[in-house]
mmCIF file of C-alpha atoms and ligand atoms in Angstrom:
data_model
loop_
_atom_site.group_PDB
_atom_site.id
_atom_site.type_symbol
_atom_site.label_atom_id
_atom_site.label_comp_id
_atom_site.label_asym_id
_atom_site.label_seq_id
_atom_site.Cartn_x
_atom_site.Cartn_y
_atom_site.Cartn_z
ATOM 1 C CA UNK A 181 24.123 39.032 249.123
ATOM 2 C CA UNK A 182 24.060 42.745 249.036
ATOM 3 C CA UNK A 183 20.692 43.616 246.348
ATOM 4 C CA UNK A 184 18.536 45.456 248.917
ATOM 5 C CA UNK A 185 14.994 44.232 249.724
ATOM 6 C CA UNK A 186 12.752 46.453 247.138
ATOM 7 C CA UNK A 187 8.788 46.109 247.419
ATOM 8 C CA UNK A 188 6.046 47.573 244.884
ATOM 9 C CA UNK A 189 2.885 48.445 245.514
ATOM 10 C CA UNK A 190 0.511 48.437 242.151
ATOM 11 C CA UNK A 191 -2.252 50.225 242.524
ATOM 12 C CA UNK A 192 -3.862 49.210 239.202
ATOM 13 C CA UNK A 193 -6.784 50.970 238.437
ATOM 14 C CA UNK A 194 -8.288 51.219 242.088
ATOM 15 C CA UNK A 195 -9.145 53.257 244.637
ATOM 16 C CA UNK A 196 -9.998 57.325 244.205
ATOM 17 C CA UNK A 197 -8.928 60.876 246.134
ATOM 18 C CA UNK A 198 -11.160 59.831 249.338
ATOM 19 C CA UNK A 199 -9.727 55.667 249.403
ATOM 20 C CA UNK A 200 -6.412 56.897 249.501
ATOM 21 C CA UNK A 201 -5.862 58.569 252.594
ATOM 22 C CA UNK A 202 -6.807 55.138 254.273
ATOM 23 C CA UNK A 203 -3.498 54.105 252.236
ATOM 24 C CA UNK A 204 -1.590 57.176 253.435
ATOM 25 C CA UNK A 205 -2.989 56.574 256.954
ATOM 26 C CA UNK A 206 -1.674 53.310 257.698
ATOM 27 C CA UNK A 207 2.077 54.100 255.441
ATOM 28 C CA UNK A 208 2.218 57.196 257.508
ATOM 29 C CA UNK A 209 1.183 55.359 261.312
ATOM 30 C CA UNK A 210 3.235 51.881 260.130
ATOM 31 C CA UNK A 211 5.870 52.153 258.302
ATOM 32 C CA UNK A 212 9.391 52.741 259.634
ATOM 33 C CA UNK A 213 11.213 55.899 258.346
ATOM 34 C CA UNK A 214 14.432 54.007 257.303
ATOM 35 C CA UNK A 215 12.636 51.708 254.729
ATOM 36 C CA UNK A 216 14.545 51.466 251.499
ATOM 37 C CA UNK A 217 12.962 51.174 248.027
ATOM 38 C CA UNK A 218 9.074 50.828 248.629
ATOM 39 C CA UNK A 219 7.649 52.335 245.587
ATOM 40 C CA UNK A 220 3.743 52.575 244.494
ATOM 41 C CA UNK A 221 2.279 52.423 241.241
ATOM 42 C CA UNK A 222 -0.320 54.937 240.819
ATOM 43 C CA UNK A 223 -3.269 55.543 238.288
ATOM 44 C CA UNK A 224 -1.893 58.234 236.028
ATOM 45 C CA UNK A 225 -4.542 60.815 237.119
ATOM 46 C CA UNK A 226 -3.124 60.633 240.738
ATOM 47 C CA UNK A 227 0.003 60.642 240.401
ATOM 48 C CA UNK A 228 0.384 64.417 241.426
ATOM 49 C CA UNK A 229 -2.057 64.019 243.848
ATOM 50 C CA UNK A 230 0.037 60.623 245.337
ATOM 51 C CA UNK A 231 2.710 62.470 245.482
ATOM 52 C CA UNK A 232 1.818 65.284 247.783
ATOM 53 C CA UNK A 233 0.359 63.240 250.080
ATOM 54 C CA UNK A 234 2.740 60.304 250.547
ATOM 55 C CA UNK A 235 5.483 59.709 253.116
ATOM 56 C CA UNK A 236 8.329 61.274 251.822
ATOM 57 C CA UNK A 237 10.627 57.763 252.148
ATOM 58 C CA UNK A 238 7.827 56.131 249.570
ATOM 59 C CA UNK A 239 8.620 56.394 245.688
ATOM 60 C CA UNK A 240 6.063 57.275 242.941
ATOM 61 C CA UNK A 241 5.721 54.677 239.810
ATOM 62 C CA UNK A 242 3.286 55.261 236.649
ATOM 63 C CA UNK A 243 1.917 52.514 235.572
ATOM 64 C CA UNK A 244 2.832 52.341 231.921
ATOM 65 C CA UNK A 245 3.588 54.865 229.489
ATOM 66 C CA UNK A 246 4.619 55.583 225.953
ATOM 67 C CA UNK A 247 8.080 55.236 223.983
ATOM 68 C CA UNK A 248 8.476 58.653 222.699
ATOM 69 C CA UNK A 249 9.321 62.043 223.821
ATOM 70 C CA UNK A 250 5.724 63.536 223.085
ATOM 71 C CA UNK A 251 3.368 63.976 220.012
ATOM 72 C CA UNK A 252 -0.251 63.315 218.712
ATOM 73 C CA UNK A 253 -0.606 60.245 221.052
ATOM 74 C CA UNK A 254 -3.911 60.721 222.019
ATOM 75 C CA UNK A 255 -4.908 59.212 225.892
ATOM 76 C CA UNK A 256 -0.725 58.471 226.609
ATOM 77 C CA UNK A 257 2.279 59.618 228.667
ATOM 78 C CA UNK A 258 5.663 60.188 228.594
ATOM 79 C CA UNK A 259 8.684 59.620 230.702
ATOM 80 C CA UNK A 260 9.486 63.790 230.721
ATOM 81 C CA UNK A 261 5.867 63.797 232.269
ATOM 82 C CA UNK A 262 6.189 61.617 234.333
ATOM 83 C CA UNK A 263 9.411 62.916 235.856
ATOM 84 C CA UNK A 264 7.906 66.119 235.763
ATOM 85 C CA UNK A 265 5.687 65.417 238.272
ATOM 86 C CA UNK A 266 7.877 63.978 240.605
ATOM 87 C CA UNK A 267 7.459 60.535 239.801
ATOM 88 C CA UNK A 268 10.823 58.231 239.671
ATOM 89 C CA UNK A 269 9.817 54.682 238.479
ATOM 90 C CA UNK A 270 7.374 53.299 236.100
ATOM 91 C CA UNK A 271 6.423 49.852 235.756
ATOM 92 C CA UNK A 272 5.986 48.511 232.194
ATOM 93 C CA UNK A 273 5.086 45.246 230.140
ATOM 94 C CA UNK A 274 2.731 44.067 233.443
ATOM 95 C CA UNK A 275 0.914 41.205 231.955
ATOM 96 C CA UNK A 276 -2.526 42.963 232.016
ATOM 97 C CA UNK A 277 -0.533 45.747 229.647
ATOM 98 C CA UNK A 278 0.336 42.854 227.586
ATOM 99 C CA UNK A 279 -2.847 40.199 228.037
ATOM 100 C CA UNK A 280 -5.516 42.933 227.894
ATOM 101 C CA UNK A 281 -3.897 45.368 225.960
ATOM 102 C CA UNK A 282 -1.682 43.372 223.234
ATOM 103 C CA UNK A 283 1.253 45.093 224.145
ATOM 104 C CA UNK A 284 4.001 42.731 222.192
ATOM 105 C CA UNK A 285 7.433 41.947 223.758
ATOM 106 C CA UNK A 286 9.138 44.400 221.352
ATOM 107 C CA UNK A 287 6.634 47.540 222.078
ATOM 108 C CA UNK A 288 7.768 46.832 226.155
ATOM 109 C CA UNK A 289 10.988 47.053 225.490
ATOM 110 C CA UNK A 290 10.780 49.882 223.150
ATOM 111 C CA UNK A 291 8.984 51.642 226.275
ATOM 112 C CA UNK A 292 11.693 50.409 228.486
ATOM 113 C CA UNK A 293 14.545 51.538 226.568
ATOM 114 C CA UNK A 294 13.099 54.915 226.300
ATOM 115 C CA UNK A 295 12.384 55.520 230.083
ATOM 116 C CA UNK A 296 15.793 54.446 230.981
ATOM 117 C CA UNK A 297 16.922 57.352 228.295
ATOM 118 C CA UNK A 298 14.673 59.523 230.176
ATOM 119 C CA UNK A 299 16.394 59.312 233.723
ATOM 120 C CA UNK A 300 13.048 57.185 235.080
ATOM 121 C CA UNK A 301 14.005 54.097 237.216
ATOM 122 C CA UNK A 302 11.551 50.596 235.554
ATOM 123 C CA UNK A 303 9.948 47.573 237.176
ATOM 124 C CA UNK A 304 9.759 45.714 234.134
ATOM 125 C CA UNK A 305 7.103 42.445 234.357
ATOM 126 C CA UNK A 306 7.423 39.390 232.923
ATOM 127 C CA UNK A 307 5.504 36.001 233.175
ATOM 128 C CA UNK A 308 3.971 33.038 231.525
ATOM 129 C CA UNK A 309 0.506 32.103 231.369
ATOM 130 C CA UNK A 310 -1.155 29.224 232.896
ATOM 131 C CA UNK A 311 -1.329 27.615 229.469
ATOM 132 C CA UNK A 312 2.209 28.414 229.046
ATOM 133 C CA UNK A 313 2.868 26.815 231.858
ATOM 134 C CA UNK A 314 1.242 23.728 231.893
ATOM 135 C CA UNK A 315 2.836 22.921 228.803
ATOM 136 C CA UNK A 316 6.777 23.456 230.055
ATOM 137 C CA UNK A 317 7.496 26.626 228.476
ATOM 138 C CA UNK A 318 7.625 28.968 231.414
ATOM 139 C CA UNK A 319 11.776 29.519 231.061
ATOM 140 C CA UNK A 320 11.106 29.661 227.011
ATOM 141 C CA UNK A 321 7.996 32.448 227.496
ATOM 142 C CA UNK A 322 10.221 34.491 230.266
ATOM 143 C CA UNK A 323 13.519 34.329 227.991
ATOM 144 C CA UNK A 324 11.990 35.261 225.259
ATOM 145 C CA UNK A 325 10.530 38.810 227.041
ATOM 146 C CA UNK A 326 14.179 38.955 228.911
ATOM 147 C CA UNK A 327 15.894 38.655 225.009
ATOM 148 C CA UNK A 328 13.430 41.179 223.616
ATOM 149 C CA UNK A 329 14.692 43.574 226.315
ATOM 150 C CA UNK A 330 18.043 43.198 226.793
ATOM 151 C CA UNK A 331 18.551 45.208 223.310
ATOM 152 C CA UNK A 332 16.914 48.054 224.781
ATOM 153 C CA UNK A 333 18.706 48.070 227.780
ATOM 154 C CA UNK A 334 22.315 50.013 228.445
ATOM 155 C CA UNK A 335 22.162 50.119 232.300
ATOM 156 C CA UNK A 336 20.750 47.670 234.264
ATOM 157 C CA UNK A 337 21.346 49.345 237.575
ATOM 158 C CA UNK A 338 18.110 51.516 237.086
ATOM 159 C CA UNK A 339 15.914 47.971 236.233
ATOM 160 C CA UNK A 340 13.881 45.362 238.790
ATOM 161 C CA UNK A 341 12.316 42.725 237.077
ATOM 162 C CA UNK A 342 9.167 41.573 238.677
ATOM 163 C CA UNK A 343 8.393 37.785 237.914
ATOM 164 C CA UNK A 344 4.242 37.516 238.182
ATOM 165 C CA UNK A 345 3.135 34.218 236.470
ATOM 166 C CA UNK A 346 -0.127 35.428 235.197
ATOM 167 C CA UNK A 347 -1.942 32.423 236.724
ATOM 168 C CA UNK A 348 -1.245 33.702 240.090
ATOM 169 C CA UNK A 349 -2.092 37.421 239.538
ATOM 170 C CA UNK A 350 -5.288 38.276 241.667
ATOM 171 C CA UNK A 351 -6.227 34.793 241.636
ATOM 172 C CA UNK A 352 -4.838 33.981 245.185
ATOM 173 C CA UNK A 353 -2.826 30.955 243.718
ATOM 174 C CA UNK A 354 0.316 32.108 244.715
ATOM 175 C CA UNK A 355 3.348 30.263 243.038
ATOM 176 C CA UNK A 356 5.098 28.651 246.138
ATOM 177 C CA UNK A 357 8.218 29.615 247.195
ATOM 178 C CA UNK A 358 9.884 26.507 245.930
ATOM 179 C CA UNK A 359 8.113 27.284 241.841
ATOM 180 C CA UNK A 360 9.198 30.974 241.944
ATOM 181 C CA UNK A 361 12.753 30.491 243.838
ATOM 182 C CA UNK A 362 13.327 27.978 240.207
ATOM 183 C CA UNK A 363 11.828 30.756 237.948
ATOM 184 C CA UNK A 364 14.005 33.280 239.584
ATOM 185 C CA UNK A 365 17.396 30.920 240.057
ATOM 186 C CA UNK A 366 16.642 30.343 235.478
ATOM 187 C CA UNK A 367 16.250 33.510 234.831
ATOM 188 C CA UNK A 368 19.584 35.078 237.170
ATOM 189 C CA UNK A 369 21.053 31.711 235.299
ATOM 190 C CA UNK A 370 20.189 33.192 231.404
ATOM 191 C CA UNK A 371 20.751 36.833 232.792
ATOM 192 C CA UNK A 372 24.648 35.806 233.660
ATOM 193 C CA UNK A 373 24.866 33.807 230.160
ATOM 194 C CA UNK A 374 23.186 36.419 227.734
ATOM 195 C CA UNK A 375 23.694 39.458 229.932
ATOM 196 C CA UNK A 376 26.825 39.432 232.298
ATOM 197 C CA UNK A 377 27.933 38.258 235.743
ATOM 198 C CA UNK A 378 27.759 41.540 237.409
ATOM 199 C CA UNK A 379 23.808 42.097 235.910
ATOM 200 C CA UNK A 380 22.961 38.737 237.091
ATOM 201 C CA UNK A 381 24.471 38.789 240.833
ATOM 202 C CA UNK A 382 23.283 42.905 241.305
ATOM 203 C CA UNK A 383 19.915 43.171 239.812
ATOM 204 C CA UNK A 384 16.829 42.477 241.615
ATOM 205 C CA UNK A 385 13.982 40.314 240.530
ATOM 206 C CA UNK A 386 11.034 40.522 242.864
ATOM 207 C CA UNK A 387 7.572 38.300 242.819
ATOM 208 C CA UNK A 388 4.763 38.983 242.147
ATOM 209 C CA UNK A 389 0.909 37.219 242.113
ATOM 210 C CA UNK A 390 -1.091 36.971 244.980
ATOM 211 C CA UNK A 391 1.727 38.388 247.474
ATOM 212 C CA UNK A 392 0.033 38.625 251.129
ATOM 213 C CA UNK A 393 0.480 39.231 254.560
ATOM 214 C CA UNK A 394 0.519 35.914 255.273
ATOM 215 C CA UNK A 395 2.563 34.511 253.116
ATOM 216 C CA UNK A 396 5.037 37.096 251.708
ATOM 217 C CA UNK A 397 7.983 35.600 254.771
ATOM 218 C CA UNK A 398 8.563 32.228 253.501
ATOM 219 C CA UNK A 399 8.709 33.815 249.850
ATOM 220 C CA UNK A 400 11.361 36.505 251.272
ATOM 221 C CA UNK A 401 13.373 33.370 252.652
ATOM 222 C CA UNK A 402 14.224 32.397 249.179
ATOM 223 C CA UNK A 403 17.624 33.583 248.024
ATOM 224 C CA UNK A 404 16.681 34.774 244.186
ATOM 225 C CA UNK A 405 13.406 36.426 245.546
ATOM 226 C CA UNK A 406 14.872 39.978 246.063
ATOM 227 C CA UNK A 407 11.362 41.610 246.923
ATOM 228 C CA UNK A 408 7.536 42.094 245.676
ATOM 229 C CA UNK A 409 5.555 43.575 243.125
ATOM 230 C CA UNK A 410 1.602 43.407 245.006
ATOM 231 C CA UNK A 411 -0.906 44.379 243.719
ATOM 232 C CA UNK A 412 -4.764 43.447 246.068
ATOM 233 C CA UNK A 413 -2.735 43.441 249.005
ATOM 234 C CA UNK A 414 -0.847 46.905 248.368
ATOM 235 C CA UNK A 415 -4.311 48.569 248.823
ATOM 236 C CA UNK A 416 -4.750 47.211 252.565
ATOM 237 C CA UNK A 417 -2.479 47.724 255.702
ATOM 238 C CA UNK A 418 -1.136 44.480 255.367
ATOM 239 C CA UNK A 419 1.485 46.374 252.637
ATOM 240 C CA UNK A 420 3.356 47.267 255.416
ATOM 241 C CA UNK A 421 3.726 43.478 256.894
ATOM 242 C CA UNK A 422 5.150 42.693 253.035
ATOM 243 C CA UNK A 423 7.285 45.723 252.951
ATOM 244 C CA UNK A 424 9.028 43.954 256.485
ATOM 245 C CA UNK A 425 8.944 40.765 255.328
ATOM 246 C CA UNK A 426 12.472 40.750 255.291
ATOM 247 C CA UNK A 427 13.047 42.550 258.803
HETATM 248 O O1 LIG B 39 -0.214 42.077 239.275
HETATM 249 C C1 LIG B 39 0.228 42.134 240.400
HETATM 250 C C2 LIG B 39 1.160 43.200 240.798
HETATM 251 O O2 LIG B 39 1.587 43.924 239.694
HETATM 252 C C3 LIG B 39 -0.173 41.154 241.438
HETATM 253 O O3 LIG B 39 -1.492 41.349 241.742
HETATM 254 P P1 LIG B 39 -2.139 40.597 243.015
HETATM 255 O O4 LIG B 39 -1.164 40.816 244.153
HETATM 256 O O5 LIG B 39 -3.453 41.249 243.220
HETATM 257 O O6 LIG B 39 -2.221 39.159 242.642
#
């Protein structure tokens, strides 16, 4: 298996100037310089700031942002801006984008498409909710957001998918590693059917929902789980136990 081990940190909308040097204390102290592909997701407002002041091996996501170039948008951001900072990734479609803010399944893939076109690298979320769940249509919620985006998508090689059933985001239900290896093993399955071969076996698709310190290793031992998206935990030095979770 060759996808190397990514993990996200998603800073949601946490934390301030004075909070974050904790953060950049213990990635600076803890973390080894030959990690690959740690990246953290950053309230748009700090992004600069982030960036000046994190390790230099540690890549800079927004956490959302809009579909077009630029215009009377009021409150948004776009890719160019982001780039033009010095970010690299954004993550888009996280379930509190869609839950809280109604983004549809088209409107995140719209914003994916147009990222991609931009140069920027994208953690793109999916995930059913506990409803969703409990009445067996996990695979048909999480195909449905993979089919909505695979139009907007050229090149896969600049995508992770992060699988965070909602039910398990900040909730500290985690989905064991058994319920998320099946999610992941379904969705590599439809990737290789409605996708290709080469998409399914090279792209990564991390977990994420209540990721820890504690029990992020027996999650890594799974063979679809290709790395994290944490978001509570990614605030706290135990990021840098989930970042080795594979070591
Ligand atoms: O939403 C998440 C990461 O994007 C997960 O959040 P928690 O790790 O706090 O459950």
């Amino acid at each position: 298996m060759t996808r190397k081990f990514f993990v996200g940190g998603n800073w949601k909308m946490n934390g301030n100037k004075e909070s974050y040097k904790e953060i950049f204390a213990f990635l600076n102290e803890n973390l080894s310089s030959d990690v690959e592909d740690v990246v953290v997701g950053v309230p748009s407002i700090y992004l600069d700031y982030v960036k000046n002041n994190l390790p230099k091996n540690i890549a800079l996501a927004a956490q959302n942002c809009y579909k077009v170039e630029k215009g009377a948008f009021t409150g948004e951001i776009s890719p160019d801006m982001i780039k033009d900072i010095g970010a690299t990734w954004v993550i888009l479609g996280h379930s509190e984008r869609r839950n809280v803010f109604g983004e549809s399944d088209e409107l995140v893939a719209e914003k994916i498409g147009h990222s991609l076109e931009k140069g920027l690298h994208v953690i793109a979320c999916i995930g059913e909710l506990l409803s969703e769940r409990e009445s067996g249509k996990t695979n048909e919620v999480v195909f449905r957001q993979m089919n909505a985006m695979k139009n907007h998508i050229k090149d896969w090689s600049k995508v992770v998918i992060a699988y965070e059933p909602v039910w398990a985001i900040g909730t500290g239900k985690t989905a064991t590693p058994a319920q998320a290896q099946e999610v992941h093993q379904d969705l590599r399955k439809w990737i290789s059917e409605n996708i290709s071969k080469d998409v399914a076996e090279n792209v990564r698709i991390i977990y994420g929902g209540s990721v820890t310190g504690s029990n992020c290793r027996e999650l890594a031992k799974e063979k679809d789980i290709d790395g994290f998206l944490v978001g509570g935990a990614s605030l706290k030095k135990e990021f840098v136990q989930i970042v080795n979770a594979r070591v």
